[in-house]
Amino acid sequence: MNPMIAAFLVLAGLTCASALAMAWTKNLLHAALAMFLCMLGLAGLYVMAYADVMAVAHLLIYVGGVLILILFGIMLTQNSRADQYETHNDLWTKQSGRFWALSISLSVFLGILFILNRSMSSFGMVSNEIQRSTKLTHVGLALLTEYSFAFELAGVFLLIALVGATYIAKHHE
Amino acid sequence: MNDIPLSYFLIVSALLFSIGLSIMLLKRNMIFVLMGIELMLNAANLNLIAFSRQDDQIQGLVFSVFVLVIGVCEMSVALAIILQIYRHFKNIDLGAEKSRF
């Protein structure tokens, strides 16, 4: 077997298995850990798609930022129990009915597969030569020249969102 | 050196999207629902990156940077709102008696 394909299959298996574990478990902290593994596998998949810039950015933002934010959210919204000093990390969550959720998502998955199968022949028309080099220079140049307005707008948007989040999370009297 | 076919990425992305959808529909905890939404956003991002592999102008890559930024903004604002909901209702379950969502 081709080593590229083998590495891809390992990474895809890690990503999909940890996503399934997220859906399976009822424990919120186990789900956060599974999300960590899922983000690691996704970053590996980005590397396999020759997008190393996005892989590094994804690792920095999701593993370093968003997951910590989620863990803080879990910590701050925990229901206080009678035994506060229990050291177990079992945060059980409730579930809705399984039937509708699983059937709807399974039918969405099969529908997407059907569409992909139908349009598989047209992928060959758009495919140019695959660029196997790193795209860091191209991404930097494109962000600061062609997409500079959108880039600045994204920065302003991020600032507004963070200021708004801190204002919302403030303890209003 | 042969590359990975495009359809493999698309199948993984479809699987991730449907798992995120099932988490969103299955769980009652708001933070869990938010994690499902993140998973769906990342599935869309994987699609963009896989298609931009064959693009001379890297539009898909640049667009996925903006998707990342929007995802982080959504996450921070939603967690702040969840914190306020917890302070008000002492409960963050969707469809619970106390919170009435």
PDB file of N, CA and C in Angstrom, chain B residues 9-85:
ATOM      1  N   PHE B   9     -11.109  12.736   0.849  1.00  0.00           N
ATOM      2  CA  PHE B   9     -11.331  13.886   1.717  1.00  0.00           C
ATOM      3  C   PHE B   9     -12.811  14.208   1.815  1.00  0.00           C
ATOM      4  N   LEU B  10     -13.506  14.096   0.698  1.00  0.00           N
ATOM      5  CA  LEU B  10     -14.921  14.473   0.720  1.00  0.00           C
ATOM      6  C   LEU B  10     -15.727  13.500   1.553  1.00  0.00           C
ATOM      7  N   ILE B  11     -15.350  12.214   1.509  1.00  0.00           N
ATOM      8  CA  ILE B  11     -16.086  11.229   2.303  1.00  0.00           C
ATOM      9  C   ILE B  11     -15.843  11.449   3.793  1.00  0.00           C
ATOM     10  N   VAL B  12     -14.579  11.719   4.168  1.00  0.00           N
ATOM     11  CA  VAL B  12     -14.276  11.992   5.583  1.00  0.00           C
ATOM     12  C   VAL B  12     -15.027  13.229   6.044  1.00  0.00           C
ATOM     13  N   SER B  13     -15.069  14.238   5.171  1.00  0.00           N
ATOM     14  CA  SER B  13     -15.753  15.471   5.541  1.00  0.00           C
ATOM     15  C   SER B  13     -17.250  15.249   5.687  1.00  0.00           C
ATOM     16  N   ALA B  14     -17.841  14.412   4.821  1.00  0.00           N
ATOM     17  CA  ALA B  14     -19.274  14.116   4.949  1.00  0.00           C
ATOM     18  C   ALA B  14     -19.554  13.371   6.242  1.00  0.00           C
ATOM     19  N   LEU B  15     -18.665  12.450   6.604  1.00  0.00           N
ATOM     20  CA  LEU B  15     -18.836  11.695   7.850  1.00  0.00           C
ATOM     21  C   LEU B  15     -18.747  12.628   9.053  1.00  0.00           C
ATOM     22  N   LEU B  16     -17.773  13.549   9.028  1.00  0.00           N
ATOM     23  CA  LEU B  16     -17.632  14.487  10.147  1.00  0.00           C
ATOM     24  C   LEU B  16     -18.848  15.390  10.254  1.00  0.00           C
ATOM     25  N   PHE B  17     -19.355  15.838   9.111  1.00  0.00           N
ATOM     26  CA  PHE B  17     -20.526  16.719   9.129  1.00  0.00           C
ATOM     27  C   PHE B  17     -21.725  16.009   9.732  1.00  0.00           C
ATOM     28  N   SER B  18     -21.933  14.736   9.333  1.00  0.00           N
ATOM     29  CA  SER B  18     -23.119  14.048   9.848  1.00  0.00           C
ATOM     30  C   SER B  18     -22.956  13.691  11.314  1.00  0.00           C
ATOM     31  N   ILE B  19     -21.719  13.422  11.762  1.00  0.00           N
ATOM     32  CA  ILE B  19     -21.528  13.165  13.191  1.00  0.00           C
ATOM     33  C   ILE B  19     -21.793  14.440  14.001  1.00  0.00           C
ATOM     34  N   GLY B  20     -21.332  15.578  13.461  1.00  0.00           N
ATOM     35  CA  GLY B  20     -21.620  16.850  14.133  1.00  0.00           C
ATOM     36  C   GLY B  20     -23.103  17.124  14.206  1.00  0.00           C
ATOM     37  N   LEU B  21     -23.813  16.807  13.124  1.00  0.00           N
ATOM     38  CA  LEU B  21     -25.269  17.004  13.122  1.00  0.00           C
ATOM     39  C   LEU B  21     -25.928  16.103  14.150  1.00  0.00           C
ATOM     40  N   SER B  22     -25.447  14.866  14.251  1.00  0.00           N
ATOM     41  CA  SER B  22     -26.068  13.955  15.211  1.00  0.00           C
ATOM     42  C   SER B  22     -25.772  14.390  16.647  1.00  0.00           C
ATOM     43  N   ILE B  23     -24.572  14.929  16.902  1.00  0.00           N
ATOM     44  CA  ILE B  23     -24.276  15.442  18.243  1.00  0.00           C
ATOM     45  C   ILE B  23     -25.186  16.612  18.566  1.00  0.00           C
ATOM     46  N   MET B  24     -25.382  17.480  17.561  1.00  0.00           N
ATOM     47  CA  MET B  24     -26.232  18.648  17.776  1.00  0.00           C
ATOM     48  C   MET B  24     -27.653  18.250  18.098  1.00  0.00           C
ATOM     49  N   LEU B  25     -28.146  17.181  17.455  1.00  0.00           N
ATOM     50  CA  LEU B  25     -29.535  16.788  17.689  1.00  0.00           C
ATOM     51  C   LEU B  25     -29.676  15.914  18.925  1.00  0.00           C
ATOM     52  N   LEU B  26     -28.611  15.198  19.284  1.00  0.00           N
ATOM     53  CA  LEU B  26     -28.725  14.164  20.311  1.00  0.00           C
ATOM     54  C   LEU B  26     -28.576  14.735  21.708  1.00  0.00           C
ATOM     55  N   LYS B  27     -27.672  15.698  21.884  1.00  0.00           N
ATOM     56  CA  LYS B  27     -27.294  16.086  23.236  1.00  0.00           C
ATOM     57  C   LYS B  27     -28.178  17.205  23.738  1.00  0.00           C
ATOM     58  N   ARG B  28     -28.324  17.270  25.058  1.00  0.00           N
ATOM     59  CA  ARG B  28     -29.144  18.314  25.665  1.00  0.00           C
ATOM     60  C   ARG B  28     -28.289  19.424  26.252  1.00  0.00           C
ATOM     61  N   ASN B  29     -27.044  19.128  26.538  1.00  0.00           N
ATOM     62  CA  ASN B  29     -26.181  20.150  27.128  1.00  0.00           C
ATOM     63  C   ASN B  29     -25.780  21.173  26.066  1.00  0.00           C
ATOM     64  N   MET B  30     -25.827  22.458  26.417  1.00  0.00           N
ATOM     65  CA  MET B  30     -25.547  23.491  25.411  1.00  0.00           C
ATOM     66  C   MET B  30     -24.098  23.458  24.944  1.00  0.00           C
ATOM     67  N   ILE B  31     -23.158  23.147  25.845  1.00  0.00           N
ATOM     68  CA  ILE B  31     -21.755  23.107  25.443  1.00  0.00           C
ATOM     69  C   ILE B  31     -21.524  21.952  24.470  1.00  0.00           C
ATOM     70  N   PHE B  32     -22.225  20.850  24.706  1.00  0.00           N
ATOM     71  CA  PHE B  32     -22.141  19.713  23.785  1.00  0.00           C
ATOM     72  C   PHE B  32     -22.648  20.096  22.389  1.00  0.00           C
ATOM     73  N   VAL B  33     -23.762  20.813  22.354  1.00  0.00           N
ATOM     74  CA  VAL B  33     -24.316  21.254  21.065  1.00  0.00           C
ATOM     75  C   VAL B  33     -23.330  22.162  20.337  1.00  0.00           C
ATOM     76  N   LEU B  34     -22.665  23.019  21.121  1.00  0.00           N
ATOM     77  CA  LEU B  34     -21.671  23.933  20.539  1.00  0.00           C
ATOM     78  C   LEU B  34     -20.498  23.155  19.950  1.00  0.00           C
ATOM     79  N   MET B  35     -20.096  22.072  20.635  1.00  0.00           N
ATOM     80  CA  MET B  35     -19.002  21.253  20.103  1.00  0.00           C
ATOM     81  C   MET B  35     -19.416  20.566  18.808  1.00  0.00           C
ATOM     82  N   GLY B  36     -20.678  20.170  18.708  1.00  0.00           N
ATOM     83  CA  GLY B  36     -21.163  19.604  17.456  1.00  0.00           C
ATOM     84  C   GLY B  36     -21.125  20.609  16.318  1.00  0.00           C
ATOM     85  N   ILE B  37     -21.474  21.863  16.628  1.00  0.00           N
ATOM     86  CA  ILE B  37     -21.425  22.915  15.607  1.00  0.00           C
ATOM     87  C   ILE B  37     -19.989  23.141  15.143  1.00  0.00           C
ATOM     88  N   GLU B  38     -19.049  23.103  16.095  1.00  0.00           N
ATOM     89  CA  GLU B  38     -17.634  23.250  15.722  1.00  0.00           C
ATOM     90  C   GLU B  38     -17.198  22.145  14.767  1.00  0.00           C
ATOM     91  N   LEU B  39     -17.685  20.921  15.056  1.00  0.00           N
ATOM     92  CA  LEU B  39     -17.324  19.789  14.205  1.00  0.00           C
ATOM     93  C   LEU B  39     -17.857  19.992  12.783  1.00  0.00           C
ATOM     94  N   MET B  40     -19.072  20.537  12.666  1.00  0.00           N
ATOM     95  CA  MET B  40     -19.634  20.771  11.340  1.00  0.00           C
ATOM     96  C   MET B  40     -18.851  21.838  10.590  1.00  0.00           C
ATOM     97  N   LEU B  41     -18.455  22.900  11.318  1.00  0.00           N
ATOM     98  CA  LEU B  41     -17.633  23.951  10.690  1.00  0.00           C
ATOM     99  C   LEU B  41     -16.315  23.381  10.181  1.00  0.00           C
ATOM    100  N   ASN B  42     -15.716  22.478  10.964  1.00  0.00           N
ATOM    101  CA  ASN B  42     -14.431  21.917  10.556  1.00  0.00           C
ATOM    102  C   ASN B  42     -14.583  20.992   9.370  1.00  0.00           C
ATOM    103  N   ALA B  43     -15.733  20.317   9.265  1.00  0.00           N
ATOM    104  CA  ALA B  43     -15.970  19.475   8.094  1.00  0.00           C
ATOM    105  C   ALA B  43     -16.030  20.328   6.828  1.00  0.00           C
ATOM    106  N   ALA B  44     -16.721  21.481   6.932  1.00  0.00           N
ATOM    107  CA  ALA B  44     -16.776  22.381   5.774  1.00  0.00           C
ATOM    108  C   ALA B  44     -15.392  22.906   5.422  1.00  0.00           C
ATOM    109  N   ASN B  45     -14.587  23.169   6.462  1.00  0.00           N
ATOM    110  CA  ASN B  45     -13.235  23.671   6.254  1.00  0.00           C
ATOM    111  C   ASN B  45     -12.358  22.652   5.534  1.00  0.00           C
ATOM    112  N   LEU B  46     -12.546  21.382   5.897  1.00  0.00           N
ATOM    113  CA  LEU B  46     -11.766  20.324   5.252  1.00  0.00           C
ATOM    114  C   LEU B  46     -12.105  20.232   3.768  1.00  0.00           C
ATOM    115  N   ASN B  47     -13.395  20.435   3.443  1.00  0.00           N
ATOM    116  CA  ASN B  47     -13.793  20.467   2.039  1.00  0.00           C
ATOM    117  C   ASN B  47     -13.073  21.575   1.286  1.00  0.00           C
ATOM    118  N   LEU B  48     -13.078  22.788   1.882  1.00  0.00           N
ATOM    119  CA  LEU B  48     -12.437  23.934   1.219  1.00  0.00           C
ATOM    120  C   LEU B  48     -10.961  23.665   0.981  1.00  0.00           C
ATOM    121  N   ILE B  49     -10.286  23.111   1.988  1.00  0.00           N
ATOM    122  CA  ILE B  49      -8.848  22.887   1.860  1.00  0.00           C
ATOM    123  C   ILE B  49      -8.556  21.805   0.832  1.00  0.00           C
ATOM    124  N   ALA B  50      -9.399  20.754   0.831  1.00  0.00           N
ATOM    125  CA  ALA B  50      -9.166  19.681  -0.137  1.00  0.00           C
ATOM    126  C   ALA B  50      -9.363  20.162  -1.565  1.00  0.00           C
ATOM    127  N   PHE B  51     -10.326  21.066  -1.777  1.00  0.00           N
ATOM    128  CA  PHE B  51     -10.504  21.561  -3.147  1.00  0.00           C
ATOM    129  C   PHE B  51      -9.429  22.554  -3.535  1.00  0.00           C
ATOM    130  N   SER B  52      -8.905  23.320  -2.558  1.00  0.00           N
ATOM    131  CA  SER B  52      -7.905  24.322  -2.914  1.00  0.00           C
ATOM    132  C   SER B  52      -6.559  23.688  -3.223  1.00  0.00           C
ATOM    133  N   ARG B  53      -6.440  22.380  -3.041  1.00  0.00           N
ATOM    134  CA  ARG B  53      -5.195  21.690  -3.379  1.00  0.00           C
ATOM    135  C   ARG B  53      -4.900  21.796  -4.869  1.00  0.00           C
ATOM    136  N   GLN B  54      -5.944  21.862  -5.662  1.00  0.00           N
ATOM    137  CA  GLN B  54      -5.765  21.889  -7.115  1.00  0.00           C
ATOM    138  C   GLN B  54      -5.962  23.274  -7.701  1.00  0.00           C
ATOM    139  N   ASP B  55      -5.920  24.290  -6.839  1.00  0.00           N
ATOM    140  CA  ASP B  55      -6.214  25.638  -7.300  1.00  0.00           C
ATOM    141  C   ASP B  55      -4.907  26.422  -7.400  1.00  0.00           C
ATOM    142  N   ASP B  56      -4.722  27.103  -8.516  1.00  0.00           N
ATOM    143  CA  ASP B  56      -3.503  27.885  -8.653  1.00  0.00           C
ATOM    144  C   ASP B  56      -3.547  29.133  -7.775  1.00  0.00           C
ATOM    145  N   GLN B  57      -4.704  29.846  -7.855  1.00  0.00           N
ATOM    146  CA  GLN B  57      -4.910  30.922  -6.891  1.00  0.00           C
ATOM    147  C   GLN B  57      -5.563  30.279  -5.690  1.00  0.00           C
ATOM    148  N   ILE B  58      -5.002  30.527  -4.512  1.00  0.00           N
ATOM    149  CA  ILE B  58      -5.431  29.739  -3.366  1.00  0.00           C
ATOM    150  C   ILE B  58      -6.638  30.379  -2.702  1.00  0.00           C
ATOM    151  N   GLN B  59      -7.748  30.393  -3.391  1.00  0.00           N
ATOM    152  CA  GLN B  59      -8.939  31.023  -2.819  1.00  0.00           C
ATOM    153  C   GLN B  59      -9.524  30.203  -1.687  1.00  0.00           C
ATOM    154  N   GLY B  60      -9.517  28.871  -1.829  1.00  0.00           N
ATOM    155  CA  GLY B  60     -10.102  28.031  -0.799  1.00  0.00           C
ATOM    156  C   GLY B  60      -9.350  28.138   0.509  1.00  0.00           C
ATOM    157  N   LEU B  61      -8.026  28.227   0.424  1.00  0.00           N
ATOM    158  CA  LEU B  61      -7.206  28.335   1.625  1.00  0.00           C
ATOM    159  C   LEU B  61      -7.494  29.635   2.357  1.00  0.00           C
ATOM    160  N   VAL B  62      -7.582  30.735   1.594  1.00  0.00           N
ATOM    161  CA  VAL B  62      -7.848  32.038   2.202  1.00  0.00           C
ATOM    162  C   VAL B  62      -9.240  32.050   2.818  1.00  0.00           C
ATOM    163  N   PHE B  63     -10.183  31.415   2.122  1.00  0.00           N
ATOM    164  CA  PHE B  63     -11.543  31.384   2.659  1.00  0.00           C
ATOM    165  C   PHE B  63     -11.597  30.565   3.935  1.00  0.00           C
ATOM    166  N   SER B  64     -10.791  29.518   4.001  1.00  0.00           N
ATOM    167  CA  SER B  64     -10.826  28.696   5.219  1.00  0.00           C
ATOM    168  C   SER B  64     -10.220  29.444   6.405  1.00  0.00           C
ATOM    169  N   VAL B  65      -9.280  30.378   6.147  1.00  0.00           N
ATOM    170  CA  VAL B  65      -8.791  31.235   7.234  1.00  0.00           C
ATOM    171  C   VAL B  65      -9.937  32.039   7.817  1.00  0.00           C
ATOM    172  N   PHE B  66     -10.786  32.592   6.936  1.00  0.00           N
ATOM    173  CA  PHE B  66     -11.906  33.394   7.435  1.00  0.00           C
ATOM    174  C   PHE B  66     -12.933  32.524   8.156  1.00  0.00           C
ATOM    175  N   VAL B  67     -13.124  31.291   7.670  1.00  0.00           N
ATOM    176  CA  VAL B  67     -14.038  30.371   8.370  1.00  0.00           C
ATOM    177  C   VAL B  67     -13.534  30.094   9.776  1.00  0.00           C
ATOM    178  N   LEU B  68     -12.218  29.948   9.913  1.00  0.00           N
ATOM    179  CA  LEU B  68     -11.615  29.720  11.227  1.00  0.00           C
ATOM    180  C   LEU B  68     -11.902  30.897  12.158  1.00  0.00           C
ATOM    181  N   VAL B  69     -11.723  32.127  11.624  1.00  0.00           N
ATOM    182  CA  VAL B  69     -11.951  33.327  12.442  1.00  0.00           C
ATOM    183  C   VAL B  69     -13.401  33.401  12.888  1.00  0.00           C
ATOM    184  N   ILE B  70     -14.328  33.131  11.943  1.00  0.00           N
ATOM    185  CA  ILE B  70     -15.756  33.197  12.290  1.00  0.00           C
ATOM    186  C   ILE B  70     -16.096  32.149  13.345  1.00  0.00           C
ATOM    187  N   GLY B  71     -15.476  30.960  13.238  1.00  0.00           N
ATOM    188  CA  GLY B  71     -15.746  29.909  14.216  1.00  0.00           C
ATOM    189  C   GLY B  71     -15.305  30.304  15.608  1.00  0.00           C
ATOM    190  N   VAL B  72     -14.131  30.947  15.698  1.00  0.00           N
ATOM    191  CA  VAL B  72     -13.646  31.365  17.013  1.00  0.00           C
ATOM    192  C   VAL B  72     -14.546  32.438  17.604  1.00  0.00           C
ATOM    193  N   CYS B  73     -14.981  33.399  16.781  1.00  0.00           N
ATOM    194  CA  CYS B  73     -15.872  34.462  17.267  1.00  0.00           C
ATOM    195  C   CYS B  73     -17.166  33.858  17.786  1.00  0.00           C
ATOM    196  N   GLU B  74     -17.734  32.946  17.023  1.00  0.00           N
ATOM    197  CA  GLU B  74     -19.002  32.310  17.408  1.00  0.00           C
ATOM    198  C   GLU B  74     -18.837  31.568  18.722  1.00  0.00           C
ATOM    199  N   MET B  75     -17.707  30.889  18.863  1.00  0.00           N
ATOM    200  CA  MET B  75     -17.464  30.101  20.070  1.00  0.00           C
ATOM    201  C   MET B  75     -17.391  30.989  21.293  1.00  0.00           C
ATOM    202  N   SER B  76     -16.631  32.107  21.193  1.00  0.00           N
ATOM    203  CA  SER B  76     -16.442  32.931  22.392  1.00  0.00           C
ATOM    204  C   SER B  76     -17.749  33.599  22.798  1.00  0.00           C
ATOM    205  N   VAL B  77     -18.490  34.123  21.798  1.00  0.00           N
ATOM    206  CA  VAL B  77     -19.747  34.808  22.130  1.00  0.00           C
ATOM    207  C   VAL B  77     -20.762  33.807  22.682  1.00  0.00           C
ATOM    208  N   ALA B  78     -20.815  32.604  22.088  1.00  0.00           N
ATOM    209  CA  ALA B  78     -21.791  31.620  22.548  1.00  0.00           C
ATOM    210  C   ALA B  78     -21.465  31.153  23.952  1.00  0.00           C
ATOM    211  N   LEU B  79     -20.171  31.000  24.271  1.00  0.00           N
ATOM    212  CA  LEU B  79     -19.840  30.576  25.632  1.00  0.00           C
ATOM    213  C   LEU B  79     -20.178  31.668  26.645  1.00  0.00           C
ATOM    214  N   ALA B  80     -20.007  32.938  26.257  1.00  0.00           N
ATOM    215  CA  ALA B  80     -20.395  34.017  27.167  1.00  0.00           C
ATOM    216  C   ALA B  80     -21.893  34.007  27.408  1.00  0.00           C
ATOM    217  N   ILE B  81     -22.660  33.762  26.347  1.00  0.00           N
ATOM    218  CA  ILE B  81     -24.123  33.715  26.504  1.00  0.00           C
ATOM    219  C   ILE B  81     -24.523  32.531  27.381  1.00  0.00           C
ATOM    220  N   ILE B  82     -23.847  31.386  27.187  1.00  0.00           N
ATOM    221  CA  ILE B  82     -24.153  30.206  28.007  1.00  0.00           C
ATOM    222  C   ILE B  82     -23.848  30.491  29.472  1.00  0.00           C
ATOM    223  N   LEU B  83     -22.778  31.243  29.712  1.00  0.00           N
ATOM    224  CA  LEU B  83     -22.432  31.596  31.093  1.00  0.00           C
ATOM    225  C   LEU B  83     -23.533  32.439  31.726  1.00  0.00           C
ATOM    226  N   GLN B  84     -24.044  33.407  30.960  1.00  0.00           N
ATOM    227  CA  GLN B  84     -25.136  34.227  31.504  1.00  0.00           C
ATOM    228  C   GLN B  84     -26.390  33.392  31.736  1.00  0.00           C
ATOM    229  N   ILE B  85     -26.666  32.456  30.818  1.00  0.00           N
ATOM    230  CA  ILE B  85     -27.847  31.605  30.994  1.00  0.00           C
ATOM    231  C   ILE B  85     -27.702  30.755  32.243  1.00  0.00           C
TER     232      ILE B  85
END
